[in-house]
Tab-separated table of C-alpha atoms in Angstrom:
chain	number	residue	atom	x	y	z
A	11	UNK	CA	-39.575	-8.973	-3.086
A	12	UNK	CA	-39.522	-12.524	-4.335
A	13	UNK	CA	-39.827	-14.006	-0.876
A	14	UNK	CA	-42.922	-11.552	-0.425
A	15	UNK	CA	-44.595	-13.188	-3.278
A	16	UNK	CA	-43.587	-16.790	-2.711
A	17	UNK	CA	-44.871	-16.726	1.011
A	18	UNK	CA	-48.835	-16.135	-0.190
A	19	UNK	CA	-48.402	-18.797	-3.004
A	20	UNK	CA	-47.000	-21.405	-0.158
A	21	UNK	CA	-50.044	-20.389	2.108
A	22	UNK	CA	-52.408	-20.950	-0.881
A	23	UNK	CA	-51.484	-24.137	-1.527
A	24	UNK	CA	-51.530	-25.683	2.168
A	25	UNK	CA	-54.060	-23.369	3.779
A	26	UNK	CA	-53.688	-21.574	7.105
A	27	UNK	CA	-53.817	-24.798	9.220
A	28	UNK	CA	-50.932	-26.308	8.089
A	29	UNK	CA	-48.208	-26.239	10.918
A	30	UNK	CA	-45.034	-23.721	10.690
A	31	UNK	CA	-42.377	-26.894	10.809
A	32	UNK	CA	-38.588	-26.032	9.495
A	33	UNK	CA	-39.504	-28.491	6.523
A	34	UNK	CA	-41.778	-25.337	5.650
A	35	UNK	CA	-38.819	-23.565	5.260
A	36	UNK	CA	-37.118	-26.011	2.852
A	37	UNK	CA	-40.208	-25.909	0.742
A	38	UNK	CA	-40.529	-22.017	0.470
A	39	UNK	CA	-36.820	-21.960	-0.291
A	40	UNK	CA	-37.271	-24.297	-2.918
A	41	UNK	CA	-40.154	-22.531	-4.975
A	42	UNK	CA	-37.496	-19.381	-4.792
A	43	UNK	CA	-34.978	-21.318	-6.783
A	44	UNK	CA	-37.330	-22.111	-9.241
A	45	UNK	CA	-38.778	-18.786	-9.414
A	46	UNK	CA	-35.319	-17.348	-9.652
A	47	UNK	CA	-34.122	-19.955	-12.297
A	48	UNK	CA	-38.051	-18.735	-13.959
């Protein structure tokens, strides 16, 4: 569930035309830490 609510907040924040590179990935991971850690 948290992954389902950190996706929109990721796609918020850079808009739709940002590319899908693996550094995406890194990023998204990191604002579930800090949610979890939250």
């Amino acid at each position: 569930m948290s992954i389902k609510q950190a996706l929109p907040y990721v796609k918020v924040e850079v808009g739709d035309s940002w590319p899908l590179p693996l550094s995406r990935s890194f990023y998204e991971h990191e604002v579930l830490v800090r949610q979890a850690k939250a």
